[in-house]
Coordinates of C-alpha atoms in Angstrom, one line a residue:
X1 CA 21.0 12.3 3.5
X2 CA 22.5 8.8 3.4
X3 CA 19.4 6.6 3.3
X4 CA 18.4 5.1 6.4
X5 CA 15.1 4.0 8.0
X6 CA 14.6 3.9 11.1
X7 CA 11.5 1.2 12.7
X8 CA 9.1 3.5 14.9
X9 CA 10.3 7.0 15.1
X10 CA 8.2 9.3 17.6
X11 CA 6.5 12.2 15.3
X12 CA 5.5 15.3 17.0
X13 CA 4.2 19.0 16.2
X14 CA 6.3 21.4 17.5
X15 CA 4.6 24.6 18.3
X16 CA 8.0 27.1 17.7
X17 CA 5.8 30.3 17.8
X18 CA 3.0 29.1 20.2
X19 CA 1.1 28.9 17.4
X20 CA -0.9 25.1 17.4
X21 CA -0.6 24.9 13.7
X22 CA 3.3 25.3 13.7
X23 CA 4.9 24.0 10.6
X24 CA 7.4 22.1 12.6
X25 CA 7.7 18.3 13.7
X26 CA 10.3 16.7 15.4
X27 CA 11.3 13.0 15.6
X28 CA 12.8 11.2 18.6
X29 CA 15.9 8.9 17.7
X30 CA 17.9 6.3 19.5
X31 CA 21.2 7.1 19.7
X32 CA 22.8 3.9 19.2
X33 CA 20.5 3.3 15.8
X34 CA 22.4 3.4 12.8
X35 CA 20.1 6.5 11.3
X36 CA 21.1 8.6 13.9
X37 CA 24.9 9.8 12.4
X38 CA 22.8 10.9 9.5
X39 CA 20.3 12.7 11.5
X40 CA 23.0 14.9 13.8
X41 CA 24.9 15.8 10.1
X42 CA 21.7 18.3 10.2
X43 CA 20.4 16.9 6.9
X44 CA 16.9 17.4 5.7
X45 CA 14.5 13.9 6.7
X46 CA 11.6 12.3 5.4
X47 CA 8.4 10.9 7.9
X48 CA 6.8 8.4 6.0
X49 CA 4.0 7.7 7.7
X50 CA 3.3 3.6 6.7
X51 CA -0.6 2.8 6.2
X52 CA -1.7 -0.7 7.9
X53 CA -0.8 -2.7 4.3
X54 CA 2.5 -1.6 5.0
X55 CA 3.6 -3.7 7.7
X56 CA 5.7 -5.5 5.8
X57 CA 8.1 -2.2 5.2
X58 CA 7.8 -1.5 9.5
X59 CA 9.0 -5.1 9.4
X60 CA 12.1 -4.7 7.4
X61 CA 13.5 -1.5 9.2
X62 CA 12.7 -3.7 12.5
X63 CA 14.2 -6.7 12.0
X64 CA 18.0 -7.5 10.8
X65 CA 17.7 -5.7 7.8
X66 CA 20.1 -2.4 7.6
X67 CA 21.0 0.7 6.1
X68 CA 20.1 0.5 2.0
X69 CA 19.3 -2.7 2.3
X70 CA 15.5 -1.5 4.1
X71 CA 15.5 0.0 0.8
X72 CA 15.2 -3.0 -1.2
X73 CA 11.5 -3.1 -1.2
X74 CA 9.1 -0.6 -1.4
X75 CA 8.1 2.2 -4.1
X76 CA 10.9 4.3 -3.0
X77 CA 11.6 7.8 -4.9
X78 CA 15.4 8.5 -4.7
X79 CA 15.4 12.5 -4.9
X80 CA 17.3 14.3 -2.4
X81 CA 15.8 12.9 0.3
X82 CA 14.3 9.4 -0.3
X83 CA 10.5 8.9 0.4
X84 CA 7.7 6.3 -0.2
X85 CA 5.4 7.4 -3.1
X86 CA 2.7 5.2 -1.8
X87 CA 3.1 5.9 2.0
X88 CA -0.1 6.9 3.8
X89 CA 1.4 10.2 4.5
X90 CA 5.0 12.2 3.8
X91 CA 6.3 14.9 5.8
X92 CA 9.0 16.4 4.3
X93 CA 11.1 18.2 6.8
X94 CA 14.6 20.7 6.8
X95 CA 16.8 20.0 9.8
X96 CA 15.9 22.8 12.2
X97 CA 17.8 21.9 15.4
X98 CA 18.3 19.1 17.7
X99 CA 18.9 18.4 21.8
X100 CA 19.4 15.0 23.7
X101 CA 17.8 13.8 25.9
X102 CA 18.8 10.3 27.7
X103 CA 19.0 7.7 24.9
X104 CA 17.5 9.8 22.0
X105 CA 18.4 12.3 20.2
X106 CA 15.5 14.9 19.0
X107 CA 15.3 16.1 15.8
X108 CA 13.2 19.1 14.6
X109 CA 12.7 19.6 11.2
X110 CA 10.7 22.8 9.7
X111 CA 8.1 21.0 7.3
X112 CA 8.4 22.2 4.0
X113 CA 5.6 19.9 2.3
X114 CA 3.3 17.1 2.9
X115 CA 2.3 14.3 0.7
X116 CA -1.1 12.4 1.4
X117 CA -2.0 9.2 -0.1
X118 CA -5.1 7.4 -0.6
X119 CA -7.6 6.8 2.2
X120 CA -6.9 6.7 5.8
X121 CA -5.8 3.9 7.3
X122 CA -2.2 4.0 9.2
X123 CA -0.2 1.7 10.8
X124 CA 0.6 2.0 14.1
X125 CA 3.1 0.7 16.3
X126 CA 2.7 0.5 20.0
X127 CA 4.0 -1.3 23.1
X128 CA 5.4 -3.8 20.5
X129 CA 2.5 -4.6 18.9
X130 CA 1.2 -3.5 15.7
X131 CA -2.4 -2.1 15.1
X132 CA -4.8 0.7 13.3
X133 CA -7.7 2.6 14.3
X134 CA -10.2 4.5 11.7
X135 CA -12.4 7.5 13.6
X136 CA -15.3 7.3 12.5
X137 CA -16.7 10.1 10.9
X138 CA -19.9 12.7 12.2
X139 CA -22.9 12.3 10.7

């Protein structure tokens, strides 16, 4: 896959045998981003799930930055499919089938392996506005 990186891509599971713990998860892309040729050539994709220190990455990919450029900073791993070794969380995915729908196009990708690293604390993006939340845990 031509390396691209899209800002905020929509990650879901995909429950393909009714099964909640379906090893499938699509993502929702804008048609008009410049990711999305290399999405429809039914490529195998990356989710890198940024952690909150990371905003700086989310930043690139949404501002003017484009295409290999994005990739100019970061601890990017060039194999097949390019990833971030120190992303909160990796979901490596092979293409798998794809509908649109509107504006997007919707990717699903069977997941063939997950990367997790260090402790939890992701970035998220929402109504514009970056954020995090930790869960506490039961004691």
């Amino acid at each position: 896959m031509r390396r691209s990186a899209p800002h905020a891509a929509t990650l879901v599971a995909v429950p393909k045998d009714r099964s909640p713990w379906s090893p499938h998860a699509s993502v929702c892309i804008n048609r008009t981003a410049s990711i999305s040729p290399a999405f429809s050539a039914r490529a195998d994709f990356n989710i890198n799930i940024l952690g909150r220190a990371q905003k700086h990455l989310a930043d690139r990919c949404n501002g003017p930055v484009k295409g290999e450029a994005r990739f100019g900073e970061g601890a990017w791993i060039d194999d097949d499919v390019p990833w971030l070794s120190d992303a909160q969380a990796v979901v490596c995915c092979r293409h798998d089938g794809e509908f649109h729908y509107g504006t997007h196009g919707v990717f699903v990708g069977r997941v063939l392996s997950v990367r997790v690293h260090g402790e939890v604390d992701p970035l998220i993006y929402a109504d514009g506005l970056y954020g995090s939340t930790i869960l506490g845990r039961p004691q």
